[in-house]
mmCIF file of C-alpha atoms in Angstrom:
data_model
loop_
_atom_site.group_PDB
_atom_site.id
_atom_site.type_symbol
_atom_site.label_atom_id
_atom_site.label_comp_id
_atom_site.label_asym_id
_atom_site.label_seq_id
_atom_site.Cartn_x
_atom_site.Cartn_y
_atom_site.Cartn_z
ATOM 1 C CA UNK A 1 -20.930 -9.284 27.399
ATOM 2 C CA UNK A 2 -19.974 -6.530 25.023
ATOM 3 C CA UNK A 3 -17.255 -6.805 23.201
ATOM 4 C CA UNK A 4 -14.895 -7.995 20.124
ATOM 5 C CA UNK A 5 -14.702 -11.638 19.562
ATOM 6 C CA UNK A 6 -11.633 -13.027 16.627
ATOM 7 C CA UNK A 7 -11.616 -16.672 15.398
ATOM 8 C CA UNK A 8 -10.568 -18.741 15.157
ATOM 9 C CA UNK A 9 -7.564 -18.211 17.726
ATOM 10 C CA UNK A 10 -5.215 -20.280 15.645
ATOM 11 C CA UNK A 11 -5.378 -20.976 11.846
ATOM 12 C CA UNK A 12 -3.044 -22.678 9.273
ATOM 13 C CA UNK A 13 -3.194 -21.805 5.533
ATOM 14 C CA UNK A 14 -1.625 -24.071 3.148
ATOM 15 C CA UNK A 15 0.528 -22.496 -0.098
ATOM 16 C CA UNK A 16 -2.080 -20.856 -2.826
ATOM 17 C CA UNK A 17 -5.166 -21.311 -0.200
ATOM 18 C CA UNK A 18 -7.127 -18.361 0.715
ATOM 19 C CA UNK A 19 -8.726 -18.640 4.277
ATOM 20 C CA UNK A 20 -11.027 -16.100 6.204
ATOM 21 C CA UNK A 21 -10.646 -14.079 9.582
ATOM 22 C CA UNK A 22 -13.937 -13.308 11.300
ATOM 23 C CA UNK A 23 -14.231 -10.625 13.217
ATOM 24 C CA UNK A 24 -17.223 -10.109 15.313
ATOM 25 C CA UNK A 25 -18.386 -6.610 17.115
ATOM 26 C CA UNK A 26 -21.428 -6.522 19.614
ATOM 27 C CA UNK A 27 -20.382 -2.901 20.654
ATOM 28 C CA UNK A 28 -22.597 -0.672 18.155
ATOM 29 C CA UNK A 29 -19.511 0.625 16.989
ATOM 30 C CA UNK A 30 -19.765 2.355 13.074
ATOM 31 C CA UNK A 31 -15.695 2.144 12.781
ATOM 32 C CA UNK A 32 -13.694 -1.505 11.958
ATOM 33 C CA UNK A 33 -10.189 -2.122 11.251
ATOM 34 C CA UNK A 34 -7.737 -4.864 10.590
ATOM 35 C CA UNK A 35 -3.883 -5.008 11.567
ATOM 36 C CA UNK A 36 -1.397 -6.908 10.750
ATOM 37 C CA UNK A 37 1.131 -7.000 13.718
ATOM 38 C CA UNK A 38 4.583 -8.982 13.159
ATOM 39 C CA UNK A 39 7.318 -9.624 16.029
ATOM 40 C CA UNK A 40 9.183 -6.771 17.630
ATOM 41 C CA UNK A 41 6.966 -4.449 14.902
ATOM 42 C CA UNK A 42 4.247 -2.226 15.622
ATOM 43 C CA UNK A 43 0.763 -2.392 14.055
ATOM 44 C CA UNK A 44 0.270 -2.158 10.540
ATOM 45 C CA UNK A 45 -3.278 -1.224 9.141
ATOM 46 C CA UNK A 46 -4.576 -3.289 6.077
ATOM 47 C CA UNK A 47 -8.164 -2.332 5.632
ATOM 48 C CA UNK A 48 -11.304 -0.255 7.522
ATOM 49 C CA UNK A 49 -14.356 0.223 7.157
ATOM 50 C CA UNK A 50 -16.136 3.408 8.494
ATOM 51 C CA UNK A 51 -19.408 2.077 7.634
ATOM 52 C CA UNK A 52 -21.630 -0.801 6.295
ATOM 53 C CA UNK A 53 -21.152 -1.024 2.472
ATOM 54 C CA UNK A 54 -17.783 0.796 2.617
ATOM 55 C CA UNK A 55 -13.962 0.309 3.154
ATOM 56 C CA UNK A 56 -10.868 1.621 2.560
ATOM 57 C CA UNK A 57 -7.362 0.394 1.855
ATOM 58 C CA UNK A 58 -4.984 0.864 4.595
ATOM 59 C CA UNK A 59 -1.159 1.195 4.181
ATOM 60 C CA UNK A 60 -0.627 -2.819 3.555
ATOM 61 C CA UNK A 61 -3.854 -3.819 1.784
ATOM 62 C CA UNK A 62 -2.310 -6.084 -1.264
ATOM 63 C CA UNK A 63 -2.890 -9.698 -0.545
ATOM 64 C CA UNK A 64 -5.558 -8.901 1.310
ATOM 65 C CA UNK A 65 -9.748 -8.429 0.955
ATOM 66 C CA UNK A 66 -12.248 -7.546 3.064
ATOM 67 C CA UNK A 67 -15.866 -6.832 3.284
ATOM 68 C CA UNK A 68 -18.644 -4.874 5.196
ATOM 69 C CA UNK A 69 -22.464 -6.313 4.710
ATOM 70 C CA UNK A 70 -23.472 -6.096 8.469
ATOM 71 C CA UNK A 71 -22.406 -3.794 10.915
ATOM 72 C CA UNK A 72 -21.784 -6.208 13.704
ATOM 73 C CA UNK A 73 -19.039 -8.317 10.984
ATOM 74 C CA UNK A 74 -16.006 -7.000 9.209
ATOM 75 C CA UNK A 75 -14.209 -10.500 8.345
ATOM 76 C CA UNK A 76 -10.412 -10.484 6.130
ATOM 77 C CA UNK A 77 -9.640 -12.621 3.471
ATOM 78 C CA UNK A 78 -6.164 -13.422 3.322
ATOM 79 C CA UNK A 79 -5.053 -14.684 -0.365
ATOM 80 C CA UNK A 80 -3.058 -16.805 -1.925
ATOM 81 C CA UNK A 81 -1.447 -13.291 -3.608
ATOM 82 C CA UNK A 82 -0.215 -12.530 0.344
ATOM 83 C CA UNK A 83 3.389 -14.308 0.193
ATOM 84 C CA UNK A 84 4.189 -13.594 3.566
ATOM 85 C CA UNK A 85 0.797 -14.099 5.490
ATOM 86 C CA UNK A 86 2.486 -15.185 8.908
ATOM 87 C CA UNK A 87 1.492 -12.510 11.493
ATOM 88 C CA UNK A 88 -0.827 -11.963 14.526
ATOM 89 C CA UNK A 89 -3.751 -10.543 13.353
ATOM 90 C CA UNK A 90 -5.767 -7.705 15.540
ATOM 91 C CA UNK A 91 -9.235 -6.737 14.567
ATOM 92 C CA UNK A 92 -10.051 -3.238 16.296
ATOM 93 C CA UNK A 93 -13.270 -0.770 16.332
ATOM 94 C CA UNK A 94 -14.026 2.509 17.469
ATOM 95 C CA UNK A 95 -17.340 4.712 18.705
ATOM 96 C CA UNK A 96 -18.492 7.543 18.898
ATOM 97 C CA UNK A 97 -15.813 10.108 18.665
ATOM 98 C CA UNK A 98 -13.537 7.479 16.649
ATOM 99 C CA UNK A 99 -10.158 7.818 18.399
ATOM 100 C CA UNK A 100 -10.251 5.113 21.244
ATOM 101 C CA UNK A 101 -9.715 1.935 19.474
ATOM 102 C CA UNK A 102 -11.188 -1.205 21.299
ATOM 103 C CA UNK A 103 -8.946 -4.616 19.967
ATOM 104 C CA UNK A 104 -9.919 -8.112 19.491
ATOM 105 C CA UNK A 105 -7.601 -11.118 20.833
ATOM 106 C CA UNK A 106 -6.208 -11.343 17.629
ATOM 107 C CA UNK A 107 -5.957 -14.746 15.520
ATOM 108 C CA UNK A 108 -2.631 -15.868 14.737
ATOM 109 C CA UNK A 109 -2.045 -17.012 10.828
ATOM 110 C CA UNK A 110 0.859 -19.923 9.901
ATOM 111 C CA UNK A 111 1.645 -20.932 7.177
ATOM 112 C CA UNK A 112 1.653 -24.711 6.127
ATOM 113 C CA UNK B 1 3.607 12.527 7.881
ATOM 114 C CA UNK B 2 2.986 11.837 11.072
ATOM 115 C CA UNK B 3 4.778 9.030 13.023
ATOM 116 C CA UNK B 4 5.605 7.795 16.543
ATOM 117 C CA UNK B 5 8.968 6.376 18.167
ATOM 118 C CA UNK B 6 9.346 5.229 21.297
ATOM 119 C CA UNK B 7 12.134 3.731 22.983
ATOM 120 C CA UNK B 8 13.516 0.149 21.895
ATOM 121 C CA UNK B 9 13.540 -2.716 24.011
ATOM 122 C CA UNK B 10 13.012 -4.986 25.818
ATOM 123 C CA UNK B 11 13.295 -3.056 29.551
ATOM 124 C CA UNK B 12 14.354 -5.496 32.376
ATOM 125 C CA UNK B 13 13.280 -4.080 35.727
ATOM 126 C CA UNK B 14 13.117 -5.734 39.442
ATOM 127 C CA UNK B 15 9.791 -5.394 40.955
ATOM 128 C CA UNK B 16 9.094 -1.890 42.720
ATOM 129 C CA UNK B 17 11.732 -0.135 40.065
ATOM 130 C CA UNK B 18 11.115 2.787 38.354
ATOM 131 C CA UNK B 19 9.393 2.680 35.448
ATOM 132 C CA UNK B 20 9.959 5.601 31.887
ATOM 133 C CA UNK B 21 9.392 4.167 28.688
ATOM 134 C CA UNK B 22 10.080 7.471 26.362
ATOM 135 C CA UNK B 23 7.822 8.408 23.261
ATOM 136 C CA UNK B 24 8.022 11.461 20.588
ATOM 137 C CA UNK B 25 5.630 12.113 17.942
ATOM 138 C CA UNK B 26 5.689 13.932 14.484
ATOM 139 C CA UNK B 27 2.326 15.352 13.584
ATOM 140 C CA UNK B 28 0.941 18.011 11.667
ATOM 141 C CA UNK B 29 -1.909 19.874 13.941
ATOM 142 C CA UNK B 30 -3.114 18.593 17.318
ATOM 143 C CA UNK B 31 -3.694 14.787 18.008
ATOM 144 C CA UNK B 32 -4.675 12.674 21.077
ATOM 145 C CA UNK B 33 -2.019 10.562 22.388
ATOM 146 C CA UNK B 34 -2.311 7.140 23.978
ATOM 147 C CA UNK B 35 -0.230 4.131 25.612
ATOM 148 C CA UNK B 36 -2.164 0.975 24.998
ATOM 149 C CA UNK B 37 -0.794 -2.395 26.699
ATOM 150 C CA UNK B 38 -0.891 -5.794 25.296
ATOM 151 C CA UNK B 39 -0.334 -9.073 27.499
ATOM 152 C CA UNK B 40 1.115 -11.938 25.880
ATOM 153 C CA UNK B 41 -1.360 -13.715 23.142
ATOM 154 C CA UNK B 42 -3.536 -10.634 23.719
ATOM 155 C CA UNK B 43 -5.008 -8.029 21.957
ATOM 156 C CA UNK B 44 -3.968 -4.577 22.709
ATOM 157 C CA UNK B 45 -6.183 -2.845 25.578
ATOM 158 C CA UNK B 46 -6.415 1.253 26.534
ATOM 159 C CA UNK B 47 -4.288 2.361 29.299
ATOM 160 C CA UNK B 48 -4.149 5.819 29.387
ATOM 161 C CA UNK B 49 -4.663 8.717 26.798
ATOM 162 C CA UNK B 50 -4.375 12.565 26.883
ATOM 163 C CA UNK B 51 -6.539 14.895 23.878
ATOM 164 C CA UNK B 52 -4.347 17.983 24.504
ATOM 165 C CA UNK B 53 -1.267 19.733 25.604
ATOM 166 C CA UNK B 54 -0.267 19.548 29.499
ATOM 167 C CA UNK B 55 -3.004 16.634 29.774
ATOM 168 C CA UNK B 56 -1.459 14.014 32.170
ATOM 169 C CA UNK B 57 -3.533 10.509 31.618
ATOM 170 C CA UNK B 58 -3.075 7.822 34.467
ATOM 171 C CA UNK B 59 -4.559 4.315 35.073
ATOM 172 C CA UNK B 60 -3.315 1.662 37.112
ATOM 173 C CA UNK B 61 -0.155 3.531 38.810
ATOM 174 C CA UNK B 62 1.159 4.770 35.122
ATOM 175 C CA UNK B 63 0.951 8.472 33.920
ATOM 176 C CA UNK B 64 1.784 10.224 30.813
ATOM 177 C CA UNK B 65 1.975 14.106 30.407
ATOM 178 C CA UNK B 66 0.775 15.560 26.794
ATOM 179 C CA UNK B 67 3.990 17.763 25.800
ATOM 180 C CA UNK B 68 3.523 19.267 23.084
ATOM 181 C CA UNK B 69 6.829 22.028 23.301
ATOM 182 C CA UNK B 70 8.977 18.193 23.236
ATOM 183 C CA UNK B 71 6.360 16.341 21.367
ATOM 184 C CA UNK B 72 6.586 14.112 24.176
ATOM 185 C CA UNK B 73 4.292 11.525 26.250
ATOM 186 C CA UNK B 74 6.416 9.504 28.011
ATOM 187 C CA UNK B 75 5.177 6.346 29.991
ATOM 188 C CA UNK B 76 6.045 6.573 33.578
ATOM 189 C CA UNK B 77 5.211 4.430 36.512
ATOM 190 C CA UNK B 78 6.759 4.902 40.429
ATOM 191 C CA UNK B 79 6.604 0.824 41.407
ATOM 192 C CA UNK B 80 6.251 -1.902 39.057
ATOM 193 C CA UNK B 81 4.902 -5.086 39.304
ATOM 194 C CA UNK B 82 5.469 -8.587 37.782
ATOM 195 C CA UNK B 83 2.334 -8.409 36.346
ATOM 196 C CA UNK B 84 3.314 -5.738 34.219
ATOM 197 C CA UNK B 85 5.070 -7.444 32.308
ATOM 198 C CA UNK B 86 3.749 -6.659 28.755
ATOM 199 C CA UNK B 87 4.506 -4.679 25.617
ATOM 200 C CA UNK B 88 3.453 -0.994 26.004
ATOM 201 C CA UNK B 89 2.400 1.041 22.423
ATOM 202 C CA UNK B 90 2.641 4.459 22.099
ATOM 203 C CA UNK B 91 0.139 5.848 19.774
ATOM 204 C CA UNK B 92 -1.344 8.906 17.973
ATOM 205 C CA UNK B 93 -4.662 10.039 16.882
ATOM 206 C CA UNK B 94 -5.235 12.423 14.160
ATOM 207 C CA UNK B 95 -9.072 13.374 12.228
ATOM 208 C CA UNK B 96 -9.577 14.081 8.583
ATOM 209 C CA UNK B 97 -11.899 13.608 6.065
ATOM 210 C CA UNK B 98 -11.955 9.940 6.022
ATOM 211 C CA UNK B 99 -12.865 9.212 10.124
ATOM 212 C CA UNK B 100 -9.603 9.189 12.455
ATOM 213 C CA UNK B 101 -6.621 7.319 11.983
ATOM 214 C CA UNK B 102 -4.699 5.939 14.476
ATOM 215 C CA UNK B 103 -0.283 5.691 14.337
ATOM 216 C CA UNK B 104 1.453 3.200 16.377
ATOM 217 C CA UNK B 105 4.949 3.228 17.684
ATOM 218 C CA UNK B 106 6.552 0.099 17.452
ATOM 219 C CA UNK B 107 6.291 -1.470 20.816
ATOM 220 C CA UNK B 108 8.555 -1.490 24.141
ATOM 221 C CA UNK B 109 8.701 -4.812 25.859
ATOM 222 C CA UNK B 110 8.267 -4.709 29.598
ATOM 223 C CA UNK B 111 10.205 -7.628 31.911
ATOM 224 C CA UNK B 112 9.784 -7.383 35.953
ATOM 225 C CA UNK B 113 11.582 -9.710 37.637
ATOM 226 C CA UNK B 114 10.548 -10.919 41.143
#
C-alpha cells in the first residue's frame, strides 16, 4: 500500500527528555512537512524539507529538530527546550506539482 | 500575508440538513484553494480543491466555488450524513521560491445528529 505511516500512535515524554517522531513516506514524494496541530487550532508548520539533505524552519520551529538523510524518512525531534510539547502531531508530503498535501495519522505527544 | 478564516464552530445539524461552512482568504496573487476533512484521531485527508477563479470542486456530495471577486470558497453540501461528522479545514496554496506553502484556517467542527 502506498502511503504515510506516523509512530508511534501514542507517546509520553517525561520533563527534560527529548523523544523522536518517525515519519515514514512510500509515495516518491520530494516534499515533507511536520505540523503541530493543538485543540480547536488549525495547523501550525514546524519544519520541511523539499529535498534529501535540506530543510527549512517553519513558523514554530524552536524546540524542535529535524532531519532529511533518506527520502522515504523525515523523523522530528521534540526537545527538552519545547515547554509546551502536548499536541497532535501530523506529518504531511506532497508530489509533483507540490500543492496537494497527503497527511499521516498523526502521533499524539503527552507529557509525563 | 496571506491567511484563511473560516467560520467558528462547532455546527450541529440533523441528518439530511443543509450544509455551508463559510471561508475567506487574504492572498497576494492567485492560489489554489482546498477543504480537507479530518475524522476523529485522524490525519487530515483531500476533499475537494479548486486552482482558479469560478472553479467549483466537489467530492462526496460537497462543493466549493473559487470566488475570487469575495475571496470566497465556501463549503456547501445539500444532505448530510452522520458520518460526516468531522472537522472540515479550509486551506490555501501559494508558490515561491522555496516550493509551495500551504495556509490553514483554523478548523469548523461538524456534528449530525440522527
Amino acid at each position: 500500500d502506498g502511503g504515510i505511516t506516523q509512530s508511534p500512535k501514542y507517546l509520553f515524554r517525561k520533563e527534560g527528555q527529548n523523544v523522536t517522531l518517525s515519519c515514514e513516506q512510500n509515495l516518491n514524494h520530494d516534499a515533507m512537512y511536520w505540523y503541530r496541530q493543538d485543540p480547536g487550532q488549525g495547523l501550525r508548520l514546524i519544519y520541511y524539507s523539499q529535498i534529501v539533505n535540506d530543510f527549512q524552519k517553519g513558523d514554530i520551529a524552536e524546540g524542535y529538530s529535524v532531519s532529511r538523510e533518506k527520502k522515504e524518512s523525515f523523523p522530528l525531534t521534540v526537545t527538552s527546550a519545547q515547554k509546551n510539547p502536548t499536541a497532535f502531531y501530523l506529518c504531511a508530503t506532497t508530489g509533483q506539482g507540490g500543492e496537494t498535501q497527503y497527511f499521516g495519522p498523526g502521533t499524539r505527544l503527552l507529557v509525563l | 500575508g496571506n491567511s484563511v478564516t473560516q467560520m467558528e464552530g462547532p455546527v450541529t445539524l440533523s441528518e439530511e440538513a443543509f450544509l455551508t461552512i463559510n471561508c475567506t482568504y487574504t492572498a497576494t496573487g492567485y492560489p489554489s484553494l482546498f477543504w480537507y476533512v479530518q475524522y476523529p484521531g485522524e490525519g487530515l485527508q483531500l476533499l475537494l480543491k479548486a486552482t482558479k477563479a469560478d472553479d467549483k470542486g466537489s467530492n462526496k456530495g460537497f462543493e466549493a466555488t473559487y470566488r475570487k471577486e469575495t475571496t470566497s470558497f465556501h463549503l456547501e453540501k445539500g444532505s448530510v450524513q452522520v458520518s460526516d461528522s468531522a472537522v472540515y479545514f479550509c486551506a490555501l496554496s501559494m508558490g515561491n521560491t522555496g516550493g509551495f506553502k500551504t495556509i490553514f484556517g483554523a478548523g469548523t467542527r461538524l456534528f449530525v445528529k440522527a
